[in-house]
mmCIF file of N, CA and C in Angstrom:
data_model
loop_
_atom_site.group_PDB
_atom_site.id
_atom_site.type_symbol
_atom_site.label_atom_id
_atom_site.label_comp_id
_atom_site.label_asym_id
_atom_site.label_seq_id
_atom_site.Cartn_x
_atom_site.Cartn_y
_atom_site.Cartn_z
ATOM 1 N N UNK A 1190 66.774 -67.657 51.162
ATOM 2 C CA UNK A 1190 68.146 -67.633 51.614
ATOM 3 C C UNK A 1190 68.604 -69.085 51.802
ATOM 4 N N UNK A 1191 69.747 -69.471 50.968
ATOM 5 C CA UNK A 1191 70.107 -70.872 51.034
ATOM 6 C C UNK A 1191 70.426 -71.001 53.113
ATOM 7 N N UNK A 1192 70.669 -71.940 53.040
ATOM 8 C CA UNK A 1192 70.809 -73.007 54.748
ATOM 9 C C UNK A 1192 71.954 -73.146 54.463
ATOM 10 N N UNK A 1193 72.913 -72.487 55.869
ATOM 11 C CA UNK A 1193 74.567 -72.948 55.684
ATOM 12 C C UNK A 1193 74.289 -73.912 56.805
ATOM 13 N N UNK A 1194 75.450 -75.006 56.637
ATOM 14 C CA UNK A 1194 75.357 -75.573 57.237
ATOM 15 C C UNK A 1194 77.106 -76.317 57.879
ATOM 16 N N UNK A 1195 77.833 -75.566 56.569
ATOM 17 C CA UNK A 1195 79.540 -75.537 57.458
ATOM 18 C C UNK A 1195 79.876 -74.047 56.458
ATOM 19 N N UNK A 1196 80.311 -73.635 57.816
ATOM 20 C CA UNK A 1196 81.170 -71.868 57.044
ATOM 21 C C UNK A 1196 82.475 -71.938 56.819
ATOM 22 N N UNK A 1197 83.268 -71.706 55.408
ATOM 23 C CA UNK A 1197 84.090 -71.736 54.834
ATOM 24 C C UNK A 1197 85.186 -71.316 55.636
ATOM 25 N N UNK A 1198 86.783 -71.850 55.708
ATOM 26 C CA UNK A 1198 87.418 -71.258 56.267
ATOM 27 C C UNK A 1198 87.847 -69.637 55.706
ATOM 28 N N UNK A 1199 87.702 -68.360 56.412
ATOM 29 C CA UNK A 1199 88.011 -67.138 56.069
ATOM 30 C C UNK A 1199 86.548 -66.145 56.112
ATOM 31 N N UNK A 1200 85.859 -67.073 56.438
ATOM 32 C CA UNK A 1200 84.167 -66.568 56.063
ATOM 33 C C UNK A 1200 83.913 -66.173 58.090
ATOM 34 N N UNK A 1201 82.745 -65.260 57.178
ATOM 35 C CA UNK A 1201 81.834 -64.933 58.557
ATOM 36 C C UNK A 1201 81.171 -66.111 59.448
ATOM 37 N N UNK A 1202 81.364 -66.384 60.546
ATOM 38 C CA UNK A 1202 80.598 -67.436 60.806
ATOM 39 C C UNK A 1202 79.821 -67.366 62.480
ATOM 40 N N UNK A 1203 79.813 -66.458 62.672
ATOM 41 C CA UNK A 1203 78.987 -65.955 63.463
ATOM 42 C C UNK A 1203 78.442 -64.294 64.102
ATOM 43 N N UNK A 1204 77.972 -64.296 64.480
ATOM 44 C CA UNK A 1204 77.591 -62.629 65.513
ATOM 45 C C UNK A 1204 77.040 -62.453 66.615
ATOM 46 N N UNK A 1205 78.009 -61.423 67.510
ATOM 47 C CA UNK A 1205 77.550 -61.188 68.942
ATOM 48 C C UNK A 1205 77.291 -60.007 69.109
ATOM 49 N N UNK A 1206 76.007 -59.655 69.306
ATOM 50 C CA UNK A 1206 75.694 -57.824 69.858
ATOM 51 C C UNK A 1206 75.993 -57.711 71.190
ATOM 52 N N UNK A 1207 76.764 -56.905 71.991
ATOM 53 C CA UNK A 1207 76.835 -56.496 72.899
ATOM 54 C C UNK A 1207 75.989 -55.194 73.745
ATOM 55 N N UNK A 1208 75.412 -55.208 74.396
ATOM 56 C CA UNK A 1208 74.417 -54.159 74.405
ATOM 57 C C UNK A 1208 73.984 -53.870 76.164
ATOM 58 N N UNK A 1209 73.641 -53.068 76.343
ATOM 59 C CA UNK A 1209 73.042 -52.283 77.545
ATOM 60 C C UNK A 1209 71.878 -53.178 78.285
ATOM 61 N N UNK A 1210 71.013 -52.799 76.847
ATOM 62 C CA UNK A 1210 69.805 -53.014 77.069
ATOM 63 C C UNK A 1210 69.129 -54.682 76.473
ATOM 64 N N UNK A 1211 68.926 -55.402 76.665
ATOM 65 C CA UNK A 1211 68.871 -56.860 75.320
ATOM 66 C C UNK A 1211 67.155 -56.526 75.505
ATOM 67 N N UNK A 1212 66.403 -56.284 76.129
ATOM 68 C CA UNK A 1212 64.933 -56.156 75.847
ATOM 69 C C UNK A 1212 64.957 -55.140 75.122
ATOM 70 N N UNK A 1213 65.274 -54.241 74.961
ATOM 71 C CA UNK A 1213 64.719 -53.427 73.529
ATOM 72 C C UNK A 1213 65.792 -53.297 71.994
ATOM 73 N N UNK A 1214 66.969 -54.206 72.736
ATOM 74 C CA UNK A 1214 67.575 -54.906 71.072
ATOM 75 C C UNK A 1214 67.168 -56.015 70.618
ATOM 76 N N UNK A 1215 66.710 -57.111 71.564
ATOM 77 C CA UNK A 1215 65.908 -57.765 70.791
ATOM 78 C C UNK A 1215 64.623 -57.355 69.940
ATOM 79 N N UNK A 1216 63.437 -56.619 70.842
ATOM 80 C CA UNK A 1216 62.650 -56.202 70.292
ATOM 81 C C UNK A 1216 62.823 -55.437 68.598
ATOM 82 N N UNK A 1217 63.738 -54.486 68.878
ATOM 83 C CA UNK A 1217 64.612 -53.559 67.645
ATOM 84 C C UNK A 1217 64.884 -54.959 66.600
ATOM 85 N N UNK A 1218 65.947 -55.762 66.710
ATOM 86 C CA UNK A 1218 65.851 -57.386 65.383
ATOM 87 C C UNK A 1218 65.228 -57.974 65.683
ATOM 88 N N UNK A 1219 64.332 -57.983 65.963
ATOM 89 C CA UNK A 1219 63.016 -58.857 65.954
ATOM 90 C C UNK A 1219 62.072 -58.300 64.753
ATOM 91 N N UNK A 1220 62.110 -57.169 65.136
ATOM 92 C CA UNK A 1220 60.860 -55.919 64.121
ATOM 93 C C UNK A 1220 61.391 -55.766 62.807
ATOM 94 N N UNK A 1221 63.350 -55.793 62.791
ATOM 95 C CA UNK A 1221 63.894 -55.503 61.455
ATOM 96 C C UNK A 1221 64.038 -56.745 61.061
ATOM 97 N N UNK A 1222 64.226 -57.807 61.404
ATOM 98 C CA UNK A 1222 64.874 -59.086 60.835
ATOM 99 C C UNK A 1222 63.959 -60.514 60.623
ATOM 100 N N UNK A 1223 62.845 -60.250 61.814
ATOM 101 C CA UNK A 1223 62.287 -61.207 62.120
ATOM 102 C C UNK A 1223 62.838 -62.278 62.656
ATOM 103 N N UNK A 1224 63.876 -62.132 63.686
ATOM 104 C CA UNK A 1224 64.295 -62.645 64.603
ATOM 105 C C UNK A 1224 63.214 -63.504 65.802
ATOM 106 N N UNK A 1225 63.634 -64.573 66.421
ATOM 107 C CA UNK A 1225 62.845 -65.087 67.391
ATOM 108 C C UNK A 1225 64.280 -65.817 68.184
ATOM 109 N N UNK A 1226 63.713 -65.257 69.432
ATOM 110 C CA UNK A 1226 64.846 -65.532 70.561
ATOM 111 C C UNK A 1226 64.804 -66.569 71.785
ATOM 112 N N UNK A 1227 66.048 -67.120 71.743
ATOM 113 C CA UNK A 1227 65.922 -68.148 72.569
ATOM 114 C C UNK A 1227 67.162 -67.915 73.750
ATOM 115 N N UNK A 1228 66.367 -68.202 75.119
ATOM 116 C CA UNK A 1228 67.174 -66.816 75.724
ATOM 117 C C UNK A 1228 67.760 -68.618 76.430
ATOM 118 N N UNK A 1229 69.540 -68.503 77.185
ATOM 119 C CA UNK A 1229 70.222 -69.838 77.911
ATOM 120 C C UNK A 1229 70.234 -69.145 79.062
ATOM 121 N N UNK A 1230 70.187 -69.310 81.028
ATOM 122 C CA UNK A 1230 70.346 -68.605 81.193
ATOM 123 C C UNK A 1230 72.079 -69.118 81.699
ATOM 124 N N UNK A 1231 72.789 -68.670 81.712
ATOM 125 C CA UNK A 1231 74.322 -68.839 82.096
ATOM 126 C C UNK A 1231 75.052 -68.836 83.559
ATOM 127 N N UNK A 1232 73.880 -68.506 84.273
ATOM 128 C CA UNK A 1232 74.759 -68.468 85.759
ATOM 129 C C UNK A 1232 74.888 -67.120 85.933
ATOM 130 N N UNK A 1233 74.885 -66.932 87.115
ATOM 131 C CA UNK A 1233 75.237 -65.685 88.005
ATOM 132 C C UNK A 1233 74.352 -64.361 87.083
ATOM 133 N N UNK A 1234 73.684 -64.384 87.405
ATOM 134 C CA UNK A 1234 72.380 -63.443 86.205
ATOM 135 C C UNK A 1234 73.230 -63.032 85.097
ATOM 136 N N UNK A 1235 73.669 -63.983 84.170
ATOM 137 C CA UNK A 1235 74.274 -63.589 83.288
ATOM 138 C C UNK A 1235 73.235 -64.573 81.788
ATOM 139 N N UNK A 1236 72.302 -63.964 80.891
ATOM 140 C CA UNK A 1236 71.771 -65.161 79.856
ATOM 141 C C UNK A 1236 71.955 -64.807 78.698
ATOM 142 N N UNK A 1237 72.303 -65.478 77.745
ATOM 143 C CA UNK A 1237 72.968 -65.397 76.293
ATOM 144 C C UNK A 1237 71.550 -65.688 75.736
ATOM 145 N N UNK A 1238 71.434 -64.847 74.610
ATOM 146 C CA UNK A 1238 70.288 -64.128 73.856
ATOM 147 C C UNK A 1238 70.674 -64.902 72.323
ATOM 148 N N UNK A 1239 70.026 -66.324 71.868
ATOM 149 C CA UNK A 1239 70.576 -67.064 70.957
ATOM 150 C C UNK A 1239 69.204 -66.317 69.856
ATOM 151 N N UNK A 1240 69.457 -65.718 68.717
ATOM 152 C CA UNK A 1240 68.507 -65.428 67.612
ATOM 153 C C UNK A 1240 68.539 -66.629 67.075
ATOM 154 N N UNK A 1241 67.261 -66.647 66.103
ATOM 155 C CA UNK A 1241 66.483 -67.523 65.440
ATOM 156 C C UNK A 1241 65.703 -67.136 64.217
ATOM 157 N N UNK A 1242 66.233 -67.678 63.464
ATOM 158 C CA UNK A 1242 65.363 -67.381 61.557
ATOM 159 C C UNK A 1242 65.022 -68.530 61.322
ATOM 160 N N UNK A 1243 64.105 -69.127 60.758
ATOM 161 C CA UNK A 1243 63.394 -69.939 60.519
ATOM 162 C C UNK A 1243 64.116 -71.526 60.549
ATOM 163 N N UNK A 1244 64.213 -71.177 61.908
ATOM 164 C CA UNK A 1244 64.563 -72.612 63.251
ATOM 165 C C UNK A 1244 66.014 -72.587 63.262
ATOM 166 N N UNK A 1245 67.189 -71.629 62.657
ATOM 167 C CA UNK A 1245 68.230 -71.721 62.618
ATOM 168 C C UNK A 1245 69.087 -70.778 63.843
ATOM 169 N N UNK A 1246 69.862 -70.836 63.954
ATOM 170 C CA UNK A 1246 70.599 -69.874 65.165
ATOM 171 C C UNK A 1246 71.553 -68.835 64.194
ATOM 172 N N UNK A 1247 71.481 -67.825 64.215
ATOM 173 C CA UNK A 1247 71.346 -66.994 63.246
ATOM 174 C C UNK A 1247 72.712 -65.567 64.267
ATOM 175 N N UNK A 1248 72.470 -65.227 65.299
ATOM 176 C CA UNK A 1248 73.634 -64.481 65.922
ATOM 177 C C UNK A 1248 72.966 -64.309 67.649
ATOM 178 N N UNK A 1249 73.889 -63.949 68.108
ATOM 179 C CA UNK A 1249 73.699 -64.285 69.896
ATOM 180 C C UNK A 1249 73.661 -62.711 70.092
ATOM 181 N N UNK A 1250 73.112 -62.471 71.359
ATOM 182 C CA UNK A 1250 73.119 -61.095 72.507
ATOM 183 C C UNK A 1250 73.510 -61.046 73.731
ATOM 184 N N UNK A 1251 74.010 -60.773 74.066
ATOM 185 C CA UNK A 1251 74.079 -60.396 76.034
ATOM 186 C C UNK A 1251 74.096 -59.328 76.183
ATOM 187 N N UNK A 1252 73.978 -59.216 77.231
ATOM 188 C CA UNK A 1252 74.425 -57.908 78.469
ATOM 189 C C UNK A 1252 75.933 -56.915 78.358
ATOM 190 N N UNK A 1253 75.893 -56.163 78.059
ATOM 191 C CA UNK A 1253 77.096 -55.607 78.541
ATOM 192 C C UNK A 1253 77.444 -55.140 80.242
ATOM 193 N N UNK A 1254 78.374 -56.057 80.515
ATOM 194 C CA UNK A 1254 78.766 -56.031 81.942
ATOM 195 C C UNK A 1254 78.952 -54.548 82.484
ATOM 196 N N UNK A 1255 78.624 -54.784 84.169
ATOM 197 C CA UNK A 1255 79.022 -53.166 84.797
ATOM 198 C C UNK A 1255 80.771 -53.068 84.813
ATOM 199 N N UNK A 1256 81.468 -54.115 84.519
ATOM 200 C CA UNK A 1256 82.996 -53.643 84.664
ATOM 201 C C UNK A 1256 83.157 -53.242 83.224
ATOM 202 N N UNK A 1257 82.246 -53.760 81.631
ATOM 203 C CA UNK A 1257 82.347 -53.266 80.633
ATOM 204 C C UNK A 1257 82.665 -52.114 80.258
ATOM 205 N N UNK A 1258 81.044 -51.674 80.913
ATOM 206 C CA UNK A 1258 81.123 -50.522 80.987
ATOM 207 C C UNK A 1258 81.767 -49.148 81.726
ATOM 208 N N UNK A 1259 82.451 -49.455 82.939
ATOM 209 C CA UNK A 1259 83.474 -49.105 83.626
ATOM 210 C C UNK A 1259 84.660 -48.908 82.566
ATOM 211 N N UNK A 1260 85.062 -49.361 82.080
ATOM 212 C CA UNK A 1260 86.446 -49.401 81.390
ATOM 213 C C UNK A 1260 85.759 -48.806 79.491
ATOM 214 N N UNK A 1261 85.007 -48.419 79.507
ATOM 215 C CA UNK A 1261 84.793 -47.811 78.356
ATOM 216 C C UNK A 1261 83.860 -48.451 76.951
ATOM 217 N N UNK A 1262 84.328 -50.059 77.309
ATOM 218 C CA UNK A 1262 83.292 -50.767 76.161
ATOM 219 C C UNK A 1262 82.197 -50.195 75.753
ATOM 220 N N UNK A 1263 81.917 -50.113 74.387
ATOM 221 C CA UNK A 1263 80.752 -49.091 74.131
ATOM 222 C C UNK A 1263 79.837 -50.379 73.788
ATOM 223 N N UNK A 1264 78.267 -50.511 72.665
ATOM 224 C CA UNK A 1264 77.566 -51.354 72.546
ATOM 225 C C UNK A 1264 78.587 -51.468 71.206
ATOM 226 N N UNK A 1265 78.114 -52.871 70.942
ATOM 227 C CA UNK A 1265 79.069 -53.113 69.496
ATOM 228 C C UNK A 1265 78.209 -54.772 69.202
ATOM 229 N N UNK A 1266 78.930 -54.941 67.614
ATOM 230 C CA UNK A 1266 78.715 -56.291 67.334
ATOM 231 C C UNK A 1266 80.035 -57.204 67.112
ATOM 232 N N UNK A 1267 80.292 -57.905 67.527
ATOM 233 C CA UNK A 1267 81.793 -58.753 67.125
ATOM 234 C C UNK A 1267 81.017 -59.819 66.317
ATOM 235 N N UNK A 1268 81.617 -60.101 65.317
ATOM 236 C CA UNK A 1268 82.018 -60.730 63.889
ATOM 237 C C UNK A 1268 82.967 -61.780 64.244
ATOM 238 N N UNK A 1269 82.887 -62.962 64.167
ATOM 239 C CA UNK A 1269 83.945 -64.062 64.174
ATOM 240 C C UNK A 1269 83.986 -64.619 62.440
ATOM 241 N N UNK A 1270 85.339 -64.863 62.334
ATOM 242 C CA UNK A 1270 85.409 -65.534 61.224
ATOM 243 C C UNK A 1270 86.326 -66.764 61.686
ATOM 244 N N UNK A 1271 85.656 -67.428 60.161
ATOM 245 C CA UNK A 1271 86.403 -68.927 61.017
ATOM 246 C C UNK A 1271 87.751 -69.157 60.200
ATOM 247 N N UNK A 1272 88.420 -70.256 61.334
ATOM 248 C CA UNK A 1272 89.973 -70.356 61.016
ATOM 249 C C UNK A 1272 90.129 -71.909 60.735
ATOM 250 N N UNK A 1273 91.213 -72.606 60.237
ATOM 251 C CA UNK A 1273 91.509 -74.156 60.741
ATOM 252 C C UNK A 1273 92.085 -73.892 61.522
ATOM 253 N N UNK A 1274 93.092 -73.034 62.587
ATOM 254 C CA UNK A 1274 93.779 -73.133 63.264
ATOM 255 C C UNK A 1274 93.981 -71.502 63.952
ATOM 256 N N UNK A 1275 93.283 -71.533 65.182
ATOM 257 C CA UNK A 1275 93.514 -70.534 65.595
ATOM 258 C C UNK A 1275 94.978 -69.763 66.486
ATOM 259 N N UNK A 1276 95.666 -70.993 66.546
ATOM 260 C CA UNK A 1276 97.096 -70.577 66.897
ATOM 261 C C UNK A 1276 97.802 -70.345 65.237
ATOM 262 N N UNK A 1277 97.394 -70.727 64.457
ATOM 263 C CA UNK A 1277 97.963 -70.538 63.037
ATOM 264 C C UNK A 1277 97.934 -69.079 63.047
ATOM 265 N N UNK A 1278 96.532 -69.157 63.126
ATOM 266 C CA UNK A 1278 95.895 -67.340 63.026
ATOM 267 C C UNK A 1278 96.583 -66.484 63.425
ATOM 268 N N UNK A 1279 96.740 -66.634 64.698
ATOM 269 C CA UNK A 1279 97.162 -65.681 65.653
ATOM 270 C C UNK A 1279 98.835 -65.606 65.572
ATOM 271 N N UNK A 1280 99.599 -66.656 64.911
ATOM 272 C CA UNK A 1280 100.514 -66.635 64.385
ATOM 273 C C UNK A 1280 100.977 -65.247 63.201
ATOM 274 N N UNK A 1281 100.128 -65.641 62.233
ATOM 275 C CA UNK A 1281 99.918 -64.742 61.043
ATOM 276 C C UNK A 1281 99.498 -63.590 61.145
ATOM 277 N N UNK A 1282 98.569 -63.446 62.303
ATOM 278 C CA UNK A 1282 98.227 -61.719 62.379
ATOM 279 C C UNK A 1282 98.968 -61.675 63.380
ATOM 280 N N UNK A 1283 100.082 -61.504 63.930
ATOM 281 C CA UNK A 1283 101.349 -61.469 64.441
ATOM 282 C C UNK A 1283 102.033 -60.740 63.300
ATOM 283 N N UNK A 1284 102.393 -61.898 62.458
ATOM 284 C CA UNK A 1284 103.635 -61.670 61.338
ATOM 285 C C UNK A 1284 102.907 -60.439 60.649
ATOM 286 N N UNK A 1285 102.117 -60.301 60.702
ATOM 287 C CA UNK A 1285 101.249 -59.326 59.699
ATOM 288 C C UNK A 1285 101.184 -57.530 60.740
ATOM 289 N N UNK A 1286 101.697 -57.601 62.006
ATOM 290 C CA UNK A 1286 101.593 -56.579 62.565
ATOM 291 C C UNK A 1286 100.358 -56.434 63.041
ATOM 292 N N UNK A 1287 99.344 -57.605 63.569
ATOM 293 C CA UNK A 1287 98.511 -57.521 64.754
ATOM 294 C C UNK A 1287 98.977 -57.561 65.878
ATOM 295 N N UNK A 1288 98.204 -57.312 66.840
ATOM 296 C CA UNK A 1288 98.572 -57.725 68.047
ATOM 297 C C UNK A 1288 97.567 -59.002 68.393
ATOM 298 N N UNK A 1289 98.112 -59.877 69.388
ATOM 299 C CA UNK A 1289 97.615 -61.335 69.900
ATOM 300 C C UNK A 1289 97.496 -60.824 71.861
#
């Protein structure tokens, strides 16, 4: 697998699992992906779950919060793609009938 090393504007350029549980989703991409995790911890028992493919940072994990889950958030992955300008963006998926 080639080494990115700048992601195109319009391209995928990162991933966040949101999850319940992060000890048995890591374990779970670890076993499918060969993932190796490098855990930050963030304050207030909150630690971001940085994956790792052969020394690269590859997509992040956390916790899904108890107010998350209060209000319905289910587990999910969010997808960022990258922009030059994220007020541009948010401009355009405006004009385009997003909501901002």
């Amino acid at each position: 697998m080639p080494t990115v090393t700048q992601h195109s504007t319009g391209t995928f350029c990162w991933l966040e699992c949101a999850t319940p549980d992060t000890a048995a989703s890591k374990k779970f991409y670890s076993s499918l992906l060969g993932w190796t995790w490098k855990d930050i911890p963030m304050g207030d028992s909150f630690t971001y779950h940085i994956a790792e493919l052969g020394g690269a940072e590859v997509a992040a994990m956390y916790v899904l919060s108890d107010e998350m889950k209060s209000q319905g958030v289910p587990p999910h992955w969010a997808a960022y793609v990258r922009v030059e300008s994220a007020d541009a963006a948010a401009k355009q998926a405006a004009a385009l009938g997003g909501k901002v």
